[in-house]
mmCIF file of C-alpha atoms and ligand atoms in Angstrom:
data_model
loop_
_atom_site.group_PDB
_atom_site.id
_atom_site.type_symbol
_atom_site.label_atom_id
_atom_site.label_comp_id
_atom_site.label_asym_id
_atom_site.label_seq_id
_atom_site.Cartn_x
_atom_site.Cartn_y
_atom_site.Cartn_z
ATOM 1 C CA MET A 6 1.728 14.441 2.996
ATOM 2 C CA THR A 7 -1.570 15.227 4.617
ATOM 3 C CA SER A 8 -4.193 12.725 5.742
ATOM 4 C CA THR A 9 -6.672 14.643 3.472
ATOM 5 C CA ARG A 10 -4.976 13.478 0.359
ATOM 6 C CA ARG A 11 -5.103 9.853 1.640
ATOM 7 C CA THR A 12 -8.713 9.941 2.351
ATOM 8 C CA LEU A 13 -9.615 11.601 -0.945
ATOM 9 C CA THR A 14 -8.250 8.666 -2.973
ATOM 10 C CA LYS A 15 -10.559 8.523 -6.077
ATOM 11 C CA HIS A 16 -11.008 4.779 -6.405
ATOM 12 C CA SER A 17 -12.704 5.368 -9.862
ATOM 13 C CA ASP A 18 -9.278 6.992 -11.038
ATOM 14 C CA VAL A 19 -7.389 3.953 -9.567
ATOM 15 C CA VAL A 20 -9.714 1.545 -11.318
ATOM 16 C CA ARG A 21 -9.116 3.328 -14.617
ATOM 17 C CA ALA A 22 -5.271 3.318 -14.193
ATOM 18 C CA ALA A 23 -5.381 -0.434 -13.176
ATOM 19 C CA ARG A 24 -7.481 -1.433 -16.153
ATOM 20 C CA ALA A 25 -5.056 0.438 -18.425
ATOM 21 C CA ALA A 26 -1.987 -1.310 -16.784
ATOM 22 C CA ARG A 27 -3.667 -4.744 -17.720
ATOM 23 C CA GLY A 28 -2.431 -6.733 -14.779
ATOM 24 C CA GLY A 29 0.200 -4.441 -13.626
ATOM 25 C CA TRP A 30 0.142 -3.350 -9.923
ATOM 26 C CA VAL A 31 -1.206 0.176 -9.307
ATOM 27 C CA LEU A 32 -1.059 2.119 -5.986
ATOM 28 C CA ALA A 33 -4.612 2.535 -4.827
ATOM 29 C CA GLY A 34 -3.963 4.568 -1.699
ATOM 30 C CA VAL A 35 -1.865 5.169 1.434
ATOM 31 C CA TYR A 36 -3.617 4.816 4.761
ATOM 32 C CA ALA A 37 -2.343 6.350 8.088
ATOM 33 C CA SER A 38 -3.767 3.410 9.901
ATOM 34 C CA THR A 39 -2.519 -0.185 9.237
ATOM 35 C CA GLU A 40 -5.969 -1.544 10.112
ATOM 36 C CA ALA A 41 -7.655 0.716 7.431
ATOM 37 C CA GLY A 42 -5.077 -0.315 4.823
ATOM 38 C CA ARG A 43 -5.591 -4.094 5.618
ATOM 39 C CA GLY A 44 -9.349 -3.619 5.509
ATOM 40 C CA ALA A 45 -9.268 -1.938 2.073
ATOM 41 C CA ALA A 46 -6.977 -4.586 0.728
ATOM 42 C CA ARG A 47 -9.381 -7.331 2.112
ATOM 43 C CA ARG A 48 -12.494 -5.643 0.674
ATOM 44 C CA ILE A 49 -11.354 -4.597 -2.785
ATOM 45 C CA PRO A 50 -11.269 -8.021 -4.323
ATOM 46 C CA ARG A 51 -14.752 -8.639 -3.008
ATOM 47 C CA ALA A 52 -15.900 -5.153 -3.953
ATOM 48 C CA GLU A 53 -17.353 -5.012 -0.486
ATOM 49 C CA ARG A 54 -18.358 -1.432 0.300
ATOM 50 C CA MET A 55 -15.909 -0.351 -2.529
ATOM 51 C CA PRO A 56 -18.255 -0.221 -5.436
ATOM 52 C CA ALA A 57 -15.605 1.126 -7.756
ATOM 53 C CA TYR A 58 -14.031 -2.285 -7.810
ATOM 54 C CA ALA A 59 -17.243 -4.173 -8.698
ATOM 55 C CA PRO A 60 -17.921 -6.909 -9.677
ATOM 56 C CA ALA A 61 -16.212 -9.086 -7.040
ATOM 57 C CA GLY A 62 -13.322 -10.982 -8.387
ATOM 58 C CA THR A 63 -12.127 -8.366 -10.828
ATOM 59 C CA PHE A 64 -9.171 -7.085 -8.812
ATOM 60 C CA GLU A 65 -6.494 -8.431 -6.551
ATOM 61 C CA ALA A 66 -5.165 -6.345 -3.725
ATOM 62 C CA TYR A 67 -2.564 -6.274 -1.124
ATOM 63 C CA ASP A 68 -1.404 -4.052 1.716
ATOM 64 C CA ALA A 69 2.299 -3.284 2.435
ATOM 65 C CA ARG A 70 4.456 -0.962 4.482
ATOM 66 C CA HIS A 71 4.809 2.589 3.071
ATOM 67 C CA GLU A 72 7.069 5.300 4.323
ATOM 68 C CA ASP A 73 3.842 7.260 5.261
ATOM 69 C CA GLY A 74 1.727 4.469 6.386
ATOM 70 C CA THR A 75 0.182 1.368 4.860
ATOM 71 C CA ALA A 76 -0.076 1.231 1.054
ATOM 72 C CA VAL A 77 -2.639 -0.699 -0.810
ATOM 73 C CA TRP A 78 -1.726 -1.880 -4.230
ATOM 74 C CA VAL A 79 -4.299 -3.413 -6.784
ATOM 75 C CA ARG A 80 -4.203 -5.145 -10.109
ATOM 76 C CA TYR A 81 -6.895 -5.753 -12.646
ATOM 77 C CA THR A 82 -7.060 -9.482 -13.448
ATOM 78 C CA ALA A 83 -10.467 -10.065 -15.164
ATOM 79 C CA GLY A 84 -10.382 -11.402 -18.615
ATOM 80 C CA LEU A 85 -6.523 -11.595 -18.570
ATOM 81 C CA PRO A 86 -4.385 -14.742 -18.480
ATOM 82 C CA LYS A 87 -3.957 -15.777 -14.834
ATOM 83 C CA PRO A 88 -1.079 -13.571 -13.605
ATOM 84 C CA ALA A 89 1.869 -15.085 -11.836
ATOM 85 C CA PRO A 90 1.428 -15.044 -8.007
ATOM 86 C CA ARG A 91 3.235 -12.449 -6.094
ATOM 87 C CA PRO A 92 6.765 -13.651 -5.039
ATOM 88 C CA THR A 93 7.250 -13.792 -1.278
ATOM 89 C CA SER A 94 10.889 -12.516 -1.668
ATOM 90 C CA MET A 95 13.344 -11.580 -4.413
ATOM 91 C CA THR A 96 16.813 -13.134 -4.846
ATOM 92 C CA TYR A 97 19.356 -10.960 -6.476
ATOM 93 C CA ARG A 98 23.102 -11.363 -7.087
ATOM 94 C CA VAL A 99 24.718 -8.094 -6.137
ATOM 95 C CA CYS A 100 28.189 -6.457 -5.855
ATOM 96 C CA ASP A 101 29.626 -6.388 -2.357
ATOM 97 C CA ARG A 102 32.529 -3.897 -2.121
ATOM 98 C CA GLY A 103 32.940 -3.945 1.576
ATOM 99 C CA THR A 104 31.767 -1.141 3.946
ATOM 100 C CA GLY A 105 35.133 0.768 4.301
ATOM 101 C CA SER A 106 36.403 3.577 2.120
ATOM 102 C CA GLY A 107 39.296 1.749 0.609
ATOM 103 C CA TYR A 108 39.203 -0.417 -2.458
ATOM 104 C CA VAL A 109 38.879 -4.092 -1.480
ATOM 105 C CA GLY A 110 37.840 -5.491 -4.749
ATOM 106 C CA VAL A 111 34.513 -6.885 -5.498
ATOM 107 C CA SER A 112 32.644 -10.073 -4.485
ATOM 108 C CA VAL A 113 29.136 -11.177 -5.625
ATOM 109 C CA ARG A 114 26.724 -12.004 -3.079
ATOM 110 C CA SER A 115 23.233 -13.620 -3.410
ATOM 111 C CA ILE A 116 20.870 -11.765 -1.174
ATOM 112 C CA VAL A 117 17.155 -12.339 -0.274
ATOM 113 C CA LEU A 118 14.962 -9.366 -0.071
ATOM 114 C CA SER A 119 11.432 -8.382 0.644
ATOM 115 C CA ALA A 120 9.515 -8.609 -2.699
ATOM 116 C CA GLU A 121 8.283 -5.112 -2.020
ATOM 117 C CA CYS A 122 9.888 -1.678 -2.340
ATOM 118 C CA PRO A 123 10.655 -0.492 1.233
ATOM 119 C CA ARG A 124 9.677 3.078 0.356
ATOM 120 C CA CYS A 125 6.158 2.457 -1.201
ATOM 121 C CA GLY A 126 5.344 -1.176 -0.957
ATOM 122 C CA GLY A 127 5.253 -1.557 -4.713
ATOM 123 C CA PRO A 128 6.539 -4.814 -6.284
ATOM 124 C CA ARG A 129 10.345 -4.889 -6.932
ATOM 125 C CA GLY A 130 11.561 -5.478 -10.406
ATOM 126 C CA SER A 131 12.759 -8.759 -11.967
ATOM 127 C CA ALA A 132 16.441 -9.627 -11.994
ATOM 128 C CA VAL A 133 18.195 -9.111 -15.242
ATOM 129 C CA PRO A 134 21.589 -10.704 -15.244
ATOM 130 C CA GLN A 135 24.563 -8.656 -16.155
ATOM 131 C CA ARG A 136 28.169 -9.641 -16.819
ATOM 132 C CA PHE A 137 30.958 -7.243 -16.070
ATOM 133 C CA HIS A 138 34.843 -7.389 -16.098
ATOM 134 C CA GLU A 139 36.947 -6.120 -13.193
ATOM 135 C CA ASP A 140 40.548 -6.952 -12.090
ATOM 136 C CA GLY A 141 40.971 -9.600 -14.654
ATOM 137 C CA ASP A 142 37.848 -11.528 -13.804
ATOM 138 C CA TRP A 143 34.389 -11.730 -15.080
ATOM 139 C CA TYR A 144 31.457 -11.499 -12.705
ATOM 140 C CA THR A 145 27.581 -11.868 -13.136
ATOM 141 C CA VAL A 146 25.353 -9.751 -11.093
ATOM 142 C CA ASP A 147 21.686 -8.756 -11.383
ATOM 143 C CA LYS A 148 20.184 -5.405 -12.168
ATOM 144 C CA TRP A 149 16.530 -4.581 -11.720
ATOM 145 C CA ASP A 150 14.145 -1.556 -12.229
ATOM 146 C CA ASN A 151 11.414 -1.265 -9.692
ATOM 147 C CA PRO A 152 8.140 -0.328 -11.508
ATOM 148 C CA CYS A 153 7.382 2.219 -8.824
ATOM 149 C CA GLY A 154 10.540 4.200 -9.906
ATOM 150 C CA HIS A 155 12.324 4.020 -6.546
ATOM 151 C CA VAL A 156 15.890 2.989 -7.098
ATOM 152 C CA ASP A 157 17.463 0.210 -5.049
ATOM 153 C CA THR A 158 21.313 0.717 -4.659
ATOM 154 C CA TYR A 159 23.547 -2.265 -4.045
ATOM 155 C CA THR A 160 24.637 -0.560 -0.742
ATOM 156 C CA SER A 161 21.064 -0.143 0.576
ATOM 157 C CA VAL A 162 19.789 -3.616 -0.537
ATOM 158 C CA LEU A 163 22.951 -5.224 1.149
ATOM 159 C CA ALA A 164 22.264 -3.407 4.332
ATOM 160 C CA GLU A 165 18.605 -4.362 4.112
ATOM 161 C CA TYR A 166 19.605 -8.045 3.689
ATOM 162 C CA LEU A 167 22.286 -8.058 6.357
ATOM 163 C CA ARG A 168 19.719 -6.441 8.805
ATOM 164 C CA ASP A 169 17.275 -9.306 8.117
ATOM 165 C CA ARG A 170 19.959 -11.968 8.389
ATOM 166 C CA LYS A 171 21.363 -10.578 11.611
ATOM 167 C CA LEU A 172 17.799 -10.388 13.024
ATOM 168 C CA ALA A 173 17.404 -14.091 12.244
ATOM 169 C CA LEU A 174 20.706 -15.124 13.629
ATOM 170 C CA ASP A 175 20.282 -13.153 16.841
ATOM 171 C CA ALA A 176 16.693 -14.518 17.339
ATOM 172 C CA LEU A 177 17.972 -18.032 16.878
ATOM 173 C CA ARG A 178 20.913 -17.384 19.354
ATOM 174 C CA ASP A 179 18.747 -15.850 21.920
ATOM 175 C CA HIS A 180 15.563 -17.792 21.653
ATOM 176 C CA ALA A 181 16.096 -21.204 20.132
ATOM 177 C CA ASP A 182 17.860 -24.199 21.647
ATOM 178 C CA LEU A 183 19.190 -25.860 18.500
ATOM 179 C CA ASP A 184 20.157 -28.997 20.370
ATOM 180 C CA GLU A 185 16.501 -29.417 21.297
ATOM 181 C CA VAL A 186 15.264 -29.059 17.796
ATOM 182 C CA GLY A 187 13.875 -32.492 16.585
ATOM 183 C CA ASP A 188 14.363 -33.990 13.159
ATOM 184 C CA GLY A 189 10.859 -33.676 11.994
ATOM 185 C CA GLU A 190 10.205 -32.394 8.547
ATOM 186 C CA TYR A 191 9.756 -28.764 9.494
ATOM 187 C CA ASP A 192 11.275 -28.675 13.061
ATOM 188 C CA GLU A 193 14.163 -26.454 11.938
ATOM 189 C CA PRO A 194 12.190 -23.833 10.021
ATOM 190 C CA VAL A 195 9.551 -23.778 12.819
ATOM 191 C CA ALA A 196 12.210 -23.178 15.402
ATOM 192 C CA LEU A 197 13.452 -20.204 13.345
ATOM 193 C CA LEU A 198 9.839 -18.804 13.094
ATOM 194 C CA ASN A 199 9.242 -19.250 16.811
ATOM 195 C CA ALA A 200 12.372 -17.395 17.679
ATOM 196 C CA LEU A 201 11.526 -14.666 15.164
ATOM 197 C CA ALA A 202 8.049 -14.288 16.693
ATOM 198 C CA LEU A 203 9.705 -13.289 19.943
ATOM 199 C CA VAL A 204 11.593 -10.405 18.425
ATOM 200 C CA LEU A 205 9.370 -9.231 15.551
ATOM 201 C CA ARG A 206 6.122 -7.481 16.487
ATOM 202 C CA SER A 207 3.151 -7.946 14.184
ATOM 203 C CA ALA A 208 5.158 -10.089 11.630
ATOM 204 C CA SER A 209 3.067 -11.474 8.749
ATOM 205 C CA ALA A 210 2.979 -14.841 7.072
ATOM 206 C CA ARG A 211 4.754 -13.159 4.213
ATOM 207 C CA ASP A 212 7.503 -12.064 6.544
ATOM 208 C CA ALA A 213 7.675 -15.677 7.560
ATOM 209 C CA SER A 214 8.111 -16.886 3.986
ATOM 210 C CA ARG A 215 10.848 -14.352 3.421
ATOM 211 C CA PHE A 216 12.809 -15.395 6.474
ATOM 212 C CA LEU A 217 12.230 -19.137 5.553
ATOM 213 C CA GLU A 218 13.812 -18.439 2.085
ATOM 214 C CA LEU A 219 16.665 -16.549 3.739
ATOM 215 C CA GLY A 220 17.251 -19.364 6.142
ATOM 216 C CA GLY A 221 17.369 -21.939 3.185
ATOM 217 C CA TYR A 222 14.003 -23.224 3.738
ATOM 218 C CA GLY A 223 12.333 -22.127 0.592
ATOM 219 C CA GLU A 224 10.042 -25.012 0.244
ATOM 220 C CA ALA A 225 8.456 -24.321 3.688
ATOM 221 C CA GLY A 226 8.128 -20.606 2.746
ATOM 222 C CA ARG A 227 6.171 -21.365 -0.489
ATOM 223 C CA ARG A 228 3.848 -23.751 1.552
ATOM 224 C CA VAL A 229 3.155 -20.985 3.989
ATOM 225 C CA GLU A 230 2.376 -18.555 1.071
ATOM 226 C CA GLU A 231 0.066 -21.236 -0.526
ATOM 227 C CA GLU A 232 -1.764 -21.631 2.816
ATOM 228 C CA ARG A 233 -1.909 -17.767 3.236
ATOM 229 C CA THR A 234 -3.493 -17.035 -0.031
ATOM 230 C CA ALA A 235 -6.104 -19.896 0.581
ATOM 231 C CA ARG A 236 -7.173 -18.457 3.925
ATOM 232 C CA GLU A 237 -9.949 -15.953 4.259
ATOM 233 C CA THR A 238 -8.442 -14.307 7.337
ATOM 234 C CA ARG A 239 -5.003 -12.678 7.841
ATOM 235 C CA MET A 240 -2.260 -15.077 8.607
ATOM 236 C CA THR A 241 0.565 -14.096 10.900
ATOM 237 C CA LEU A 242 4.117 -15.350 11.235
ATOM 238 C CA ARG A 243 2.930 -17.118 14.401
ATOM 239 C CA ASP A 244 0.173 -18.699 12.428
ATOM 240 C CA ALA A 245 2.787 -19.979 9.906
ATOM 241 C CA ALA A 246 4.831 -21.510 12.798
ATOM 242 C CA ARG A 247 1.693 -23.378 13.787
ATOM 243 C CA TYR A 248 0.659 -24.416 10.222
ATOM 244 C CA LEU A 249 3.857 -26.038 9.135
ATOM 245 C CA PRO A 250 3.794 -28.785 11.875
ATOM 246 C CA GLU A 251 0.163 -29.531 10.989
ATOM 247 C CA LEU A 252 1.238 -29.944 7.353
ATOM 248 C CA ALA A 253 3.963 -32.302 8.362
ATOM 249 C CA ALA A 254 1.591 -34.308 10.460
ATOM 250 C CA ALA A 255 -0.932 -34.454 7.669
ATOM 251 C CA ARG A 256 1.738 -35.668 5.304
ATOM 252 C CA ASP A 257 2.731 -38.403 7.795
ATOM 253 C CA ALA A 258 -0.890 -39.483 8.165
ATOM 254 C CA CYS A 259 -1.837 -39.382 4.461
ATOM 255 C CA THR A 260 -2.809 -42.587 2.895
ATOM 256 C CA LYS A 261 -4.296 -41.217 -0.302
ATOM 257 C CA CYS A 262 -1.035 -40.663 -2.327
ATOM 258 C CA ASP A 263 2.348 -42.032 -3.219
ATOM 259 C CA GLY A 264 4.994 -39.486 -2.067
ATOM 260 C CA GLY A 265 2.661 -36.547 -2.634
ATOM 261 C CA TRP A 266 1.166 -37.765 -5.966
ATOM 262 C CA VAL A 267 -2.061 -39.538 -6.739
ATOM 263 C CA ASP A 268 -2.193 -41.728 -9.974
ATOM 264 C CA TYR A 269 -5.383 -41.912 -11.874
ATOM 265 C CA ARG A 270 -5.967 -44.279 -14.686
ATOM 266 C CA GLY A 271 -7.990 -42.689 -17.340
ATOM 267 C CA ARG A 272 -10.445 -44.731 -19.590
ATOM 268 C CA ASP A 273 -7.825 -44.789 -22.288
ATOM 269 C CA GLY A 274 -5.562 -46.650 -19.885
ATOM 270 C CA GLU A 275 -3.128 -43.753 -19.510
ATOM 271 C CA PHE A 276 -2.072 -42.725 -16.003
ATOM 272 C CA VAL A 277 -2.408 -39.097 -14.897
ATOM 273 C CA SER A 278 -0.567 -37.807 -11.749
ATOM 274 C CA LEU A 279 -2.133 -35.200 -9.683
ATOM 275 C CA ARG A 280 -0.690 -33.401 -6.810
ATOM 276 C CA CYS A 281 -2.114 -34.734 -3.407
ATOM 277 C CA GLY A 282 -4.124 -31.815 -1.913
ATOM 278 C CA THR A 283 -3.286 -32.956 1.585
ATOM 279 C CA CYS A 284 0.412 -33.300 1.304
ATOM 280 C CA ARG A 285 1.139 -30.317 -1.048
ATOM 281 C CA ARG A 286 4.389 -31.656 -2.175
ATOM 282 C CA GLU A 287 6.293 -29.650 -4.727
ATOM 283 C CA ALA A 288 7.804 -32.059 -7.126
ATOM 284 C CA ARG A 289 7.525 -35.708 -7.967
ATOM 285 C CA ALA A 290 9.734 -37.911 -5.851
ATOM 286 C CA HIS A 291 11.589 -40.162 -8.279
ATOM 287 C CA ALA A 292 11.846 -43.626 -6.872
HETATM 288 ZN ZN1 ZN B 27 8.790 2.236 -4.448
HETATM 289 ZN ZN1 ZN B 28 -0.903 -37.127 0.282
#
């Protein structure tokens, strides 16, 4: 693939395809430079120096790793029901048949993967449960089709998951003193992120969310993603590690709510509970 092709992306064609896809993600271009890709992903929603995407607020965009550089994906959202936010990771149940050549039977493993196809950065497909019978037992695994057309095999995704898992475990072993980790709300997930920051270069907040999910800290990962989408500037994994203690401290200091919820009494006497914007709790704590 030549750089000519990349620079000659006709954004008017992308816009036409994205409108036709009605909220589906469309590849807008592949940039040789990471900075150029990130810049385009930032400017497209604002239609800033990219007039094909006008008016501002008509498109969403994101950048992701692509085999040939940095991909930018866009979706058209104007006038459509608010689309689901992009997931920060995908959890699938897959068949694990071991790595040797002999038959060792099958086990089902739940794995956490990047939400994007490793080849083109397009969104991965939704899990569809599928039951099968083998050696006298029934199993349920997930199948999925990636909209980009690239096929994930169980072997390749298991390897992808185990690589992430090993990276996290090695980082913790080499760079975290687990005896020193406090018992604050996010101390454990922050220790994981700080360890990862020392071994991963230029990791993003979305990488942070994926590793948090993988480590069993899904709620922390969702708070990071919430903060990332609210920020105007790019948020890194290190920023995520700084943000979580700030959120924990804000929750400790909050006097506006009851366990993350604020009750309002309407004129009709009915109570309405609203999520506290400071605490950003996920579910109502039942007393
Ligand atoms: Zn793909
Ligand atoms: Zn609060």
